[in-house]
Coordinates of N, CA and C and ligand atoms in Angstrom, one line a residue:
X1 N 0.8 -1.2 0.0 CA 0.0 0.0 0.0 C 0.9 1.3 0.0
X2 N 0.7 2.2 -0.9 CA 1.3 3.5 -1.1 C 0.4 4.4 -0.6
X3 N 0.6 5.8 0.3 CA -0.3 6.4 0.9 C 0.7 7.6 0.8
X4 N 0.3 8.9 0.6 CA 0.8 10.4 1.2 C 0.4 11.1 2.2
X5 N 0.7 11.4 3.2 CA 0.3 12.4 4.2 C 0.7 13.6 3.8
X6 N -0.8 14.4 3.6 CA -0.7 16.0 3.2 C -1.2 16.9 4.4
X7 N -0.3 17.7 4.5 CA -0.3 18.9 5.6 C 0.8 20.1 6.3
X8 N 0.2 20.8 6.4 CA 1.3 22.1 6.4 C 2.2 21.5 7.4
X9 N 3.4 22.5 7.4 CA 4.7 22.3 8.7 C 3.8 21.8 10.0
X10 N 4.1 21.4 10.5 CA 3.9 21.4 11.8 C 2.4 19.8 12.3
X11 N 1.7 19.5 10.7 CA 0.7 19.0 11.1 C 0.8 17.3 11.6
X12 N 1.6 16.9 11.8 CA 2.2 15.8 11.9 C 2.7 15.0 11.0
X13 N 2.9 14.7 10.4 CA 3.3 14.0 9.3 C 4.3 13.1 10.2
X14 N 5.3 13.8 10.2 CA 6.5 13.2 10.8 C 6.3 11.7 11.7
X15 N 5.2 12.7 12.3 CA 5.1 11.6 13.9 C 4.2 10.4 13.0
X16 N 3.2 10.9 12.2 CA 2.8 10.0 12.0 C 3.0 8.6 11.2
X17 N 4.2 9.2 10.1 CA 4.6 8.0 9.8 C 5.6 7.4 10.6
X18 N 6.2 8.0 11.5 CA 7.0 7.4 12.4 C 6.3 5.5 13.0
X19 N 5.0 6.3 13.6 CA 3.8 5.2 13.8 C 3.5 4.1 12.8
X20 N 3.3 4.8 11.7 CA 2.9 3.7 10.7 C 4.5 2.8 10.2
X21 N 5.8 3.3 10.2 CA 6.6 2.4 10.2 C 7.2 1.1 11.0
X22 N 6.6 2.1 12.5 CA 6.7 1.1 13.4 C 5.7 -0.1 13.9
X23 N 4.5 0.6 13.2 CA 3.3 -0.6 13.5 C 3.1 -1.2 12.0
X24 N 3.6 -1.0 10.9 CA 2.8 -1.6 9.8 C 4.6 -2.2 8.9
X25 N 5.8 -1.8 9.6 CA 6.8 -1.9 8.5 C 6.7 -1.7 7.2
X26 N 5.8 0.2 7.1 CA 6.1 0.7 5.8 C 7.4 1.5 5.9
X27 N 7.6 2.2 4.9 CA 8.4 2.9 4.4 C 8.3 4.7 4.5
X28 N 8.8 5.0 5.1 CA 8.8 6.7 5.0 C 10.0 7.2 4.5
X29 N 9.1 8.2 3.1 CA 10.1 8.8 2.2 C 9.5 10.5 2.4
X30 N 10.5 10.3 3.0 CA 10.2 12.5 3.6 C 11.3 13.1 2.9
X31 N 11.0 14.0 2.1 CA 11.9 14.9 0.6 C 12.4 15.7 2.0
X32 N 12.1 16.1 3.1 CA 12.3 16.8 3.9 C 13.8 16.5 4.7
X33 N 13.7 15.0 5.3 CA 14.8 14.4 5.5 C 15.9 14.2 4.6
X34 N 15.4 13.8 3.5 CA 16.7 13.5 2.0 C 17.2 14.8 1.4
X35 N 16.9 15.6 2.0 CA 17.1 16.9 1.4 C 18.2 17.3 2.6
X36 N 17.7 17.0 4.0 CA 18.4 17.7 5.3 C 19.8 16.4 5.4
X37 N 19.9 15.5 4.9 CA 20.7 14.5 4.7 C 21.7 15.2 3.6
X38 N 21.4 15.0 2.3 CA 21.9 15.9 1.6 C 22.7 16.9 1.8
X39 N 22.2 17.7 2.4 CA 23.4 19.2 3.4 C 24.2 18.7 4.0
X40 N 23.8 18.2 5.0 CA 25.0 17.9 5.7 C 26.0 17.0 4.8
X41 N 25.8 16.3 4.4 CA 27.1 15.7 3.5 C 27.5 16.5 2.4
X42 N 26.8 17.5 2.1 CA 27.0 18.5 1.0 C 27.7 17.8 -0.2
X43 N 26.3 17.4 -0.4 CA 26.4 16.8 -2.1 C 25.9 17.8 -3.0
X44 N 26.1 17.4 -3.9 CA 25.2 18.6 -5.2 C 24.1 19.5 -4.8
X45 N 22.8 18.3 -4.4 CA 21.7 18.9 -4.6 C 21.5 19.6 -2.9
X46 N 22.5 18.9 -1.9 CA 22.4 19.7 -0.7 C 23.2 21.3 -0.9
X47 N 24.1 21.9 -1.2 CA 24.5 22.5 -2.0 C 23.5 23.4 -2.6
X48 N 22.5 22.9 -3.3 CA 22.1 23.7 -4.1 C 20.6 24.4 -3.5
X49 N 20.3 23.5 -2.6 CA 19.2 23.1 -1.5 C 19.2 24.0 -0.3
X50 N 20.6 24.2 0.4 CA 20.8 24.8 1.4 C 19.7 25.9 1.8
X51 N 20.4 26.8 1.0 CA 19.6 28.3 1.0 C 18.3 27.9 0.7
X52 N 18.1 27.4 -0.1 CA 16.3 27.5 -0.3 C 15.9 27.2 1.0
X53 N 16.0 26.0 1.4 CA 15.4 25.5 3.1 C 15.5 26.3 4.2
X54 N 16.4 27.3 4.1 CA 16.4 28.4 5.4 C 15.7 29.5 5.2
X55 N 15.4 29.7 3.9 CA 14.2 30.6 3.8 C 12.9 29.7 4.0
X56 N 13.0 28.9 3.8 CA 11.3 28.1 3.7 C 10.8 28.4 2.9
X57 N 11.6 28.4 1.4 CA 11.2 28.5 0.1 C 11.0 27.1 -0.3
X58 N 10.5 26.3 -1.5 CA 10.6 25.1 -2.0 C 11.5 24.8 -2.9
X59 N 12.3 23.8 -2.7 CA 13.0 23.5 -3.5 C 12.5 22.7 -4.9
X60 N 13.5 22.7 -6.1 CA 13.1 22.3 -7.4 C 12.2 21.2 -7.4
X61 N 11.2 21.2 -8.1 CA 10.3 20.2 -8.5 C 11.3 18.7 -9.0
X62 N 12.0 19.3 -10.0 CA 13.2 18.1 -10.4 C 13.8 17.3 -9.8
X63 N 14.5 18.3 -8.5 CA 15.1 17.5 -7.6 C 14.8 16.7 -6.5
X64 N 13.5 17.4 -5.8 CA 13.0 16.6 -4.9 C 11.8 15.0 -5.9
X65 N 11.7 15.3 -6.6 CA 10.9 14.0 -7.7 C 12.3 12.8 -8.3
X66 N 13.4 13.7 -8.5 CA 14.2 12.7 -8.5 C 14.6 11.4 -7.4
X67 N 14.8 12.3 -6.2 CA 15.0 11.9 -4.9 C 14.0 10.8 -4.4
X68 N 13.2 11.2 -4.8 CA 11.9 9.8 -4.7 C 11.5 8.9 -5.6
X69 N 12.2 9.2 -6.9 CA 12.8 8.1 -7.6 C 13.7 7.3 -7.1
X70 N 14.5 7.8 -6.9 CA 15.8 7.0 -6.5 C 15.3 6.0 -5.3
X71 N 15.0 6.3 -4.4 CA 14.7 5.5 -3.4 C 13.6 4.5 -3.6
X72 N 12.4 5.3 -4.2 CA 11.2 3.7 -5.1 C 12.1 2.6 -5.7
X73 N 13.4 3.3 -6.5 CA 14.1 1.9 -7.2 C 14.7 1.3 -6.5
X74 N 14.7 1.4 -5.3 CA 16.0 0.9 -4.3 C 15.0 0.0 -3.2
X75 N 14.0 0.1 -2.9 CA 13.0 -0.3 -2.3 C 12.4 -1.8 -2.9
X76 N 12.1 -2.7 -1.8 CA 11.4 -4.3 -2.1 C 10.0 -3.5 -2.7
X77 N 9.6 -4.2 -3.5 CA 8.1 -4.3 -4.1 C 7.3 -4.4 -3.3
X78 N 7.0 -4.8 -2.5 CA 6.2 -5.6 -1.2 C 6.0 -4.5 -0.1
X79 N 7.2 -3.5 0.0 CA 7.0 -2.5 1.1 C 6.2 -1.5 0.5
X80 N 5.5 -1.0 1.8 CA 4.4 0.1 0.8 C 4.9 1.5 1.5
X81 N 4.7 2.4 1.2 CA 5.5 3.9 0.8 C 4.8 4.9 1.2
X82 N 4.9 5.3 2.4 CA 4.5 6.8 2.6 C 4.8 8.0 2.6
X83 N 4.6 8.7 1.5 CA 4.8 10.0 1.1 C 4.8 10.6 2.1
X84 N 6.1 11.3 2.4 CA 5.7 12.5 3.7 C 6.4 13.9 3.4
X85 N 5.9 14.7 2.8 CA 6.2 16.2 2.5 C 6.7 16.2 1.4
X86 N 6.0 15.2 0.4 CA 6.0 15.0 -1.2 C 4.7 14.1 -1.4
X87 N 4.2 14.7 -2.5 CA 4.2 15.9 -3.2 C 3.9 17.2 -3.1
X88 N 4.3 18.2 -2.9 CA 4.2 20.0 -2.6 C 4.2 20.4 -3.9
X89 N 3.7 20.5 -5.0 CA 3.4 21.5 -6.0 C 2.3 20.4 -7.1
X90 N 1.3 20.9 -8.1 CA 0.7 20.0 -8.9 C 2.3 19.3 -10.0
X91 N 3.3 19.9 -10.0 CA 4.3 19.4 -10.8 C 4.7 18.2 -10.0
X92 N 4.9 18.0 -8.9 CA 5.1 17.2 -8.2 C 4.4 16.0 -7.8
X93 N 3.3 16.7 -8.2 CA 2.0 15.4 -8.2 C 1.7 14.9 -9.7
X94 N 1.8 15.2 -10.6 CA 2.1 14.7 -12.0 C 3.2 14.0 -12.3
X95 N 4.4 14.1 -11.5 CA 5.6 13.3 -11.5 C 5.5 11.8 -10.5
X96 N 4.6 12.2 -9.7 CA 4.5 10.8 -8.8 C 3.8 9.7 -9.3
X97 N 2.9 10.6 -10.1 CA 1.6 9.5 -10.6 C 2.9 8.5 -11.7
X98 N 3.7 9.4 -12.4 CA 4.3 8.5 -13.2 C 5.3 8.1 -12.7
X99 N 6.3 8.4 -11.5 CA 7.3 7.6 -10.9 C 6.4 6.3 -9.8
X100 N 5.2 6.6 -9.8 CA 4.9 5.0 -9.0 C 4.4 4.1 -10.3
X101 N 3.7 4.9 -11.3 CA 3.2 4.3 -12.6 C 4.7 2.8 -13.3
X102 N 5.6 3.7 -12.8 CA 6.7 3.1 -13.5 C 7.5 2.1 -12.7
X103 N 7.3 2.4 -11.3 CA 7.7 1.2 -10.5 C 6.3 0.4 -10.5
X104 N 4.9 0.2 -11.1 CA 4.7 -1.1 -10.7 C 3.4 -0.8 -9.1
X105 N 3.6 0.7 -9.0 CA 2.7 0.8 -7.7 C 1.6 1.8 -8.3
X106 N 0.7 2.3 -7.3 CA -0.6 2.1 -7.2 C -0.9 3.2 -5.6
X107 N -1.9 4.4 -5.8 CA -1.9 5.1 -4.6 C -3.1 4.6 -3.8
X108 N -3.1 4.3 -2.7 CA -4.0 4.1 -1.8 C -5.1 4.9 -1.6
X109 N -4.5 5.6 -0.9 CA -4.9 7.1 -0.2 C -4.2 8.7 0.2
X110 N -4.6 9.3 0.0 CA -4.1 10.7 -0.1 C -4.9 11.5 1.6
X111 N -4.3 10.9 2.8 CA -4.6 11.5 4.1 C -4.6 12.7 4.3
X112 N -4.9 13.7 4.4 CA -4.9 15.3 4.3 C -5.0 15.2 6.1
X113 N -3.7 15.9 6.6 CA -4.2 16.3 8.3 C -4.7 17.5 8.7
X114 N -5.6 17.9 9.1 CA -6.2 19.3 9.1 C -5.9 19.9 10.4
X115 N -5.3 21.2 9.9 CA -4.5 21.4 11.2 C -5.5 22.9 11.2
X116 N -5.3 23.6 12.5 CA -5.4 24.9 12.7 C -3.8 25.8 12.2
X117 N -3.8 26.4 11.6 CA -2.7 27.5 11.0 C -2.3 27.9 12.6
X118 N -3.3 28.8 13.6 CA -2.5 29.2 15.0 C -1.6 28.2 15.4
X119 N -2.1 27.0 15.6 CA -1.7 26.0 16.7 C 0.2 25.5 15.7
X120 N 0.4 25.7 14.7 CA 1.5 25.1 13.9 C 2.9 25.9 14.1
X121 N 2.6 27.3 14.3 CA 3.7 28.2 15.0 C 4.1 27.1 16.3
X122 N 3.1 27.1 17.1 CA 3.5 26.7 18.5 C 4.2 25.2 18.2
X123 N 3.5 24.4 17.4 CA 4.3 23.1 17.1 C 5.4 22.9 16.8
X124 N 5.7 23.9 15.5 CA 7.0 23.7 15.0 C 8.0 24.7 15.7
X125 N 8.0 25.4 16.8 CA 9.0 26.3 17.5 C 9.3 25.1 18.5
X126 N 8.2 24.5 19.3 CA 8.1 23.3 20.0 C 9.1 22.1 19.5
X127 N 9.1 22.0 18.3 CA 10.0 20.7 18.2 C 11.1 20.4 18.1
X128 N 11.9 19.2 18.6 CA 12.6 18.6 18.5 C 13.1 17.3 18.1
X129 N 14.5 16.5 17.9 CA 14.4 15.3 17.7 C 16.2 15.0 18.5
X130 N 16.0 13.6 18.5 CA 16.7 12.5 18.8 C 18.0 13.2 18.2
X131 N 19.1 13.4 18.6 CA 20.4 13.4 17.3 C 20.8 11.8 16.8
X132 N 20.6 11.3 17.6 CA 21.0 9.8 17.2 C 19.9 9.3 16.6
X133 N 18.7 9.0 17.2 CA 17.8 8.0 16.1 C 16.7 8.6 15.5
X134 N 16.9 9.8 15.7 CA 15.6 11.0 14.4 C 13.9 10.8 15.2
X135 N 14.1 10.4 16.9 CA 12.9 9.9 17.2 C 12.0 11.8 17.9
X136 N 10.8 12.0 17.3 CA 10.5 13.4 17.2 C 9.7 13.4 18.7
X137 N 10.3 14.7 19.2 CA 9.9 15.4 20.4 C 9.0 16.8 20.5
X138 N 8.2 16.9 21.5 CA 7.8 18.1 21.5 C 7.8 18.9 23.4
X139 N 8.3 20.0 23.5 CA 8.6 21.0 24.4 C 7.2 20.7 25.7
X140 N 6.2 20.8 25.1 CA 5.1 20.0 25.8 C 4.4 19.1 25.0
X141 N 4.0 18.8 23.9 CA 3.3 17.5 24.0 C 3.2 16.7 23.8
X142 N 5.1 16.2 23.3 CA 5.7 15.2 23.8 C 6.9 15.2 23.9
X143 N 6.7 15.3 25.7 CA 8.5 14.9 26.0 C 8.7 13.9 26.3
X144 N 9.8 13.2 26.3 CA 10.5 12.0 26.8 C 10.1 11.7 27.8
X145 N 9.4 10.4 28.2 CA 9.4 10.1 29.9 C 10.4 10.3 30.8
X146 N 11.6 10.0 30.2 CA 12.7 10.3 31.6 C 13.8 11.5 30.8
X147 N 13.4 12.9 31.7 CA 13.9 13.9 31.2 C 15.0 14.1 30.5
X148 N 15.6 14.4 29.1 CA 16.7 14.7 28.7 C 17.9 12.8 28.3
X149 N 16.6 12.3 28.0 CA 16.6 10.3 27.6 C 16.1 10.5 26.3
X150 N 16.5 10.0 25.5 CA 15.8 9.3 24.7 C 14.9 8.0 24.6
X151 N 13.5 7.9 24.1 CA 13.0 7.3 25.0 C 12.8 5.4 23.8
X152 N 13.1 6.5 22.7 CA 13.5 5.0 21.8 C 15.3 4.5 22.0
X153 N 16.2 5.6 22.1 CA 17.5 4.8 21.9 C 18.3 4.8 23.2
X154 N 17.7 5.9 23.8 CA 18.8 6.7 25.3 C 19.6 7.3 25.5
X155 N 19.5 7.8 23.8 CA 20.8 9.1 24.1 C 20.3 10.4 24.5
X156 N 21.6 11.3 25.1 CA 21.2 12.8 25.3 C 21.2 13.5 24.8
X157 N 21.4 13.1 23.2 CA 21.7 14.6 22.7 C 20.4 14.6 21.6
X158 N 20.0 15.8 21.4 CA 18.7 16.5 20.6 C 18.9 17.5 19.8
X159 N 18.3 17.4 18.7 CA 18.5 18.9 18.1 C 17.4 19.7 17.6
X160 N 17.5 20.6 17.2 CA 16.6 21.6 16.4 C 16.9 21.9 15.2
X161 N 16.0 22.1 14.2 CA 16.0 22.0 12.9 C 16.5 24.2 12.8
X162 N 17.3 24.4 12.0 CA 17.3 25.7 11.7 C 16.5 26.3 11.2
X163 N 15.1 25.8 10.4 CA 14.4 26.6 9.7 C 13.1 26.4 10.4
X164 N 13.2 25.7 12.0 CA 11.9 25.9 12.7 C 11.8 27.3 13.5
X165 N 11.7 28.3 12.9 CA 11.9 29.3 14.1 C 10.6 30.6 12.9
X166 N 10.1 31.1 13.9 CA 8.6 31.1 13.5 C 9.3 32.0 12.3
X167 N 9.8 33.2 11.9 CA 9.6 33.4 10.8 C 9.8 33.0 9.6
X168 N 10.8 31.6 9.6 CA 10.5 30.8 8.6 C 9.5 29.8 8.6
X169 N 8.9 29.6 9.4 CA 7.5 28.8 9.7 C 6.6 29.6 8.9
X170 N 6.4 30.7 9.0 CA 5.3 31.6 8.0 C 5.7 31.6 6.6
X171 N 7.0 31.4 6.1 CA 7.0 31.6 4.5 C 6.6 30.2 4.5
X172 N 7.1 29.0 5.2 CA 6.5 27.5 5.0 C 5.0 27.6 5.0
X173 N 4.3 28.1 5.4 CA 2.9 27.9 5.5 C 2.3 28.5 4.3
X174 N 2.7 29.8 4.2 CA 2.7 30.6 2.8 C 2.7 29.2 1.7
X175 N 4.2 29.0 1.2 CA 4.3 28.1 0.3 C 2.8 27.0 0.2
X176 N 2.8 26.4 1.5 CA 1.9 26.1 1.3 C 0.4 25.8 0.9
X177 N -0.5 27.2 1.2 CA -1.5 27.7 0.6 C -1.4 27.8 -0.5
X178 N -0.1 28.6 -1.3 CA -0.4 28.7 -2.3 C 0.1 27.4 -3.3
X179 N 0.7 26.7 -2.8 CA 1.4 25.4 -3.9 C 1.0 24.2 -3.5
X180 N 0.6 23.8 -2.3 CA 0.4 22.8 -1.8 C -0.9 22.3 -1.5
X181 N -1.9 23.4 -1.0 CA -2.7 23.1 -0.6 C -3.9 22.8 -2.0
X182 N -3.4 23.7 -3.0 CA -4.3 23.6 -4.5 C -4.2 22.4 -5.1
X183 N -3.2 21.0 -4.8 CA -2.8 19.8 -5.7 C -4.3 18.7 -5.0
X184 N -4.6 19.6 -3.8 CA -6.2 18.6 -3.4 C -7.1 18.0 -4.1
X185 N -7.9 19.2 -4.4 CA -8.3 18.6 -6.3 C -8.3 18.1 -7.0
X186 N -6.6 17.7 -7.5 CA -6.5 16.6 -8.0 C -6.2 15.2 -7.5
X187 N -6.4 14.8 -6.3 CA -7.0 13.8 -5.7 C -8.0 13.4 -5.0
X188 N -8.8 14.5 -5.0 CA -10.1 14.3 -4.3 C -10.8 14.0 -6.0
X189 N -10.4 14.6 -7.4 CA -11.3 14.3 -8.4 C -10.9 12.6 -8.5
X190 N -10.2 11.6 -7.8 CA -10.1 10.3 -8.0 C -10.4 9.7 -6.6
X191 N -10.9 10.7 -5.9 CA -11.9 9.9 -4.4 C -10.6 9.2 -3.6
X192 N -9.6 10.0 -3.7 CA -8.8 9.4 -2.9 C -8.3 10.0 -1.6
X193 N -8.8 11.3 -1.0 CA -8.3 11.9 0.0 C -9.2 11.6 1.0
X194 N -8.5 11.5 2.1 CA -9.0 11.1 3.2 C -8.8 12.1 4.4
X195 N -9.9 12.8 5.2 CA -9.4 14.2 6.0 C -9.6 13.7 7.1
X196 N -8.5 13.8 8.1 CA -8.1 13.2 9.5 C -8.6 15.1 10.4
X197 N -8.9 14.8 11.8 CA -8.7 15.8 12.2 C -7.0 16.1 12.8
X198 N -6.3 16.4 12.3 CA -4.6 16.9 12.8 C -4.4 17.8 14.0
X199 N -6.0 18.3 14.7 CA -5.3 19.3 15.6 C -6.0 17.7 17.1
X200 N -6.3 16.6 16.9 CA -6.4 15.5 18.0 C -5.0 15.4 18.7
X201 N -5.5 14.6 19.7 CA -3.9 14.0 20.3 C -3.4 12.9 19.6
X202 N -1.7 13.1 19.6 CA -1.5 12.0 18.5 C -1.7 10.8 18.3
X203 N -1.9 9.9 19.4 CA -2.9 8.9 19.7 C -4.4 8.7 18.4
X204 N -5.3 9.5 18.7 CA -6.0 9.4 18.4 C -6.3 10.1 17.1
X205 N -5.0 10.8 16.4 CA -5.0 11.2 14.9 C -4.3 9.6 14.3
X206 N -3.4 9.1 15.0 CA -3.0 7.8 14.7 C -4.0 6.5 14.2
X207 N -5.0 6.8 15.6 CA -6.2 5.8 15.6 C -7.1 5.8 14.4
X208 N -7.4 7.4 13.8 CA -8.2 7.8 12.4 C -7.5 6.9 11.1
X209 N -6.2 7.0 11.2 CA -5.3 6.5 9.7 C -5.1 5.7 10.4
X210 N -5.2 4.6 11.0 CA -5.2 3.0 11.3 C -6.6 2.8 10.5
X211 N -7.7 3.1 11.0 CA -9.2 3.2 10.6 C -9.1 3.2 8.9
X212 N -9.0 4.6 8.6 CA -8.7 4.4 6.9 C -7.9 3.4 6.2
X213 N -6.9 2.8 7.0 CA -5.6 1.8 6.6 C -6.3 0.6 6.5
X214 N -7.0 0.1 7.8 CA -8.0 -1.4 7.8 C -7.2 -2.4 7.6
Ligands
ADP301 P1 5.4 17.6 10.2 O1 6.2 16.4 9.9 O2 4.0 17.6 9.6 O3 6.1 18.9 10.0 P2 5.8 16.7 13.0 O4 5.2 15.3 13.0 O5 7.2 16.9 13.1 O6 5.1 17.6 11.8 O7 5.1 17.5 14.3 C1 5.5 18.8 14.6 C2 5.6 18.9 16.1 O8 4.3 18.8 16.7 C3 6.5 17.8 16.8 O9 7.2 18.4 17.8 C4 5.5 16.8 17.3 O10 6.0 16.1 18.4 C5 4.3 17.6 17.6 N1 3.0 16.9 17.3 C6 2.7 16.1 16.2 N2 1.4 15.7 16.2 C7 0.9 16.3 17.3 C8 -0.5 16.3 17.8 N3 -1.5 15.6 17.2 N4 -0.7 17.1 18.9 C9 0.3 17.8 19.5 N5 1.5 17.8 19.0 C10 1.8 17.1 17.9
ADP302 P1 7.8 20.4 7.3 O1 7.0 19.2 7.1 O2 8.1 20.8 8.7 O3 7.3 21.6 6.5 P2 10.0 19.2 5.6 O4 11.0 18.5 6.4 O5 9.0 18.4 4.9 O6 9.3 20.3 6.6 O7 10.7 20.2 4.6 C1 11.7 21.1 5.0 C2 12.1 22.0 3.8 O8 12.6 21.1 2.8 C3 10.9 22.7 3.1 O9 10.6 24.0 3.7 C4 11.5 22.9 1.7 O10 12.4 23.9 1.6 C5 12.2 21.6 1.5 N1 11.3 20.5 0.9 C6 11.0 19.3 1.5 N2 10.2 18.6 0.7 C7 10.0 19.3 -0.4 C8 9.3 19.1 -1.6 N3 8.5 18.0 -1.8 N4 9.3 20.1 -2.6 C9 10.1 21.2 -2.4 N5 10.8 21.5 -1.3 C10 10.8 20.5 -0.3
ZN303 ZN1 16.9 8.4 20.1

């Protein structure tokens, strides 16, 4: 099963496929990670990526479509694929249809998390993660049981993303409305979007996409 989680910064995505990898052994392919991967080893397209990401601009249609090529071809047939912060533009969604067309796959569902715009400032200034195992934290609404632990691996060290800091949170949201949120349409005209409420506890935004998953 191939599925996308669509929703602005901050609406879960992250966490949620975190969940679905750990309960279902899919696959999460976040343009978001392969891109912040990218930089740090400063390859070409991290290089060329950098700057865009610190504004909370979008980066090339080309490159992030390539990037999710590359990993469809590298992936077992059998594992199913959740899109997480791809596709962001209708170019991007015309490129999927034919990079899964061409591996052999097939879209499930297109989960839309519906978030409140107020509450996403506070999420994404709020978050953090694991430096060692990328497991996602939040300032209050989810911290570690045992303070300053990791609560999947046990390490102490954590970091913050550079481009969570609310003024680049508002061009991200921006981007959004105008490039991301318009590619709906073209999955809702094939009955495939499914609208979670995103502002639940994660628990029970989890429990909605288990329900659609069956
Ligand atoms: P995205 O991948 O969509 O940008 P994340 O999954 O990283 O979003 O979530 C953003 C922040 O909000 C994280 O710190 C996460 O722990 C927290 N979070 C995620 N889902 C919820 C929720 N349903 N309620 C409260 N906080 C949440
Ligand atoms: P979030 O879910 O918190 O918005 P991501 O980790 O998905 O953040 O993305 C971080 C940044 O990486 C984006 O602001 C953008 O610059 C870039 N990026 C990630 N995915 C894409 C994509 N599909 N198309 C264009 N740019 C992307
Ligand atoms: Zn960890």
């Amino acid at each position: 099963m191939n599925i996308i989680l669509l929703g602005p910064p901050g609406a879960g995505k992250g966490t949620q496929s975190a969940m679905l990898v750990e309960g279902r052994g899919m696959r999460q392919l976040s343009t978001g990670d392969m891109l912040r991967a990218a930089v740090k080893a400063e390859t070409e397209v991290g290089l060329r990526a950098k700057a865009v990401m610190e504004r909370g601009e979008l980066v090339s249609d080309e490159i992030v479509s390539a990037l999710i090529d590359a990993e469809l071809a590298a992936m077992a047939p059998e594992t199913g694929a959740i899109f997480d912060g791809y596709p962001r533009t209708e170019a991007q969604a015309v490129s999927l249809d034919q990079i899964l067309a061409s591996h052999g796959r097939t879209l499930a569902h297109v989960i839309e998390l519906a978030v409140d715009e107020e509450a996403l400032v506070d999420r994404i200034t709020g978050r953090f993660t694991c430096a060692r195992c990328g497991e996602g934290y939040h300032d209050r609404y989810k911290l570690p049981e045992k303070e300053g632990t990791c609560d999947k691996c046990g390490s102490h060290e954590f970091k913050r993303r550079p481009d969570d800091n609310e003024e680049t949170v508002r061009t991200r949201m921006a981007e959004y409305r105008a490039k991301t949120a318009p590619i709906l349409p073209y999955y809702e005209q094939r009955d495939l979007v499914r609208r979670v409420d995103g502002m639940a506890a994660i628990d029970e935004v989890s429990a909605a996409i288990e329900g659609i998953l069956g």
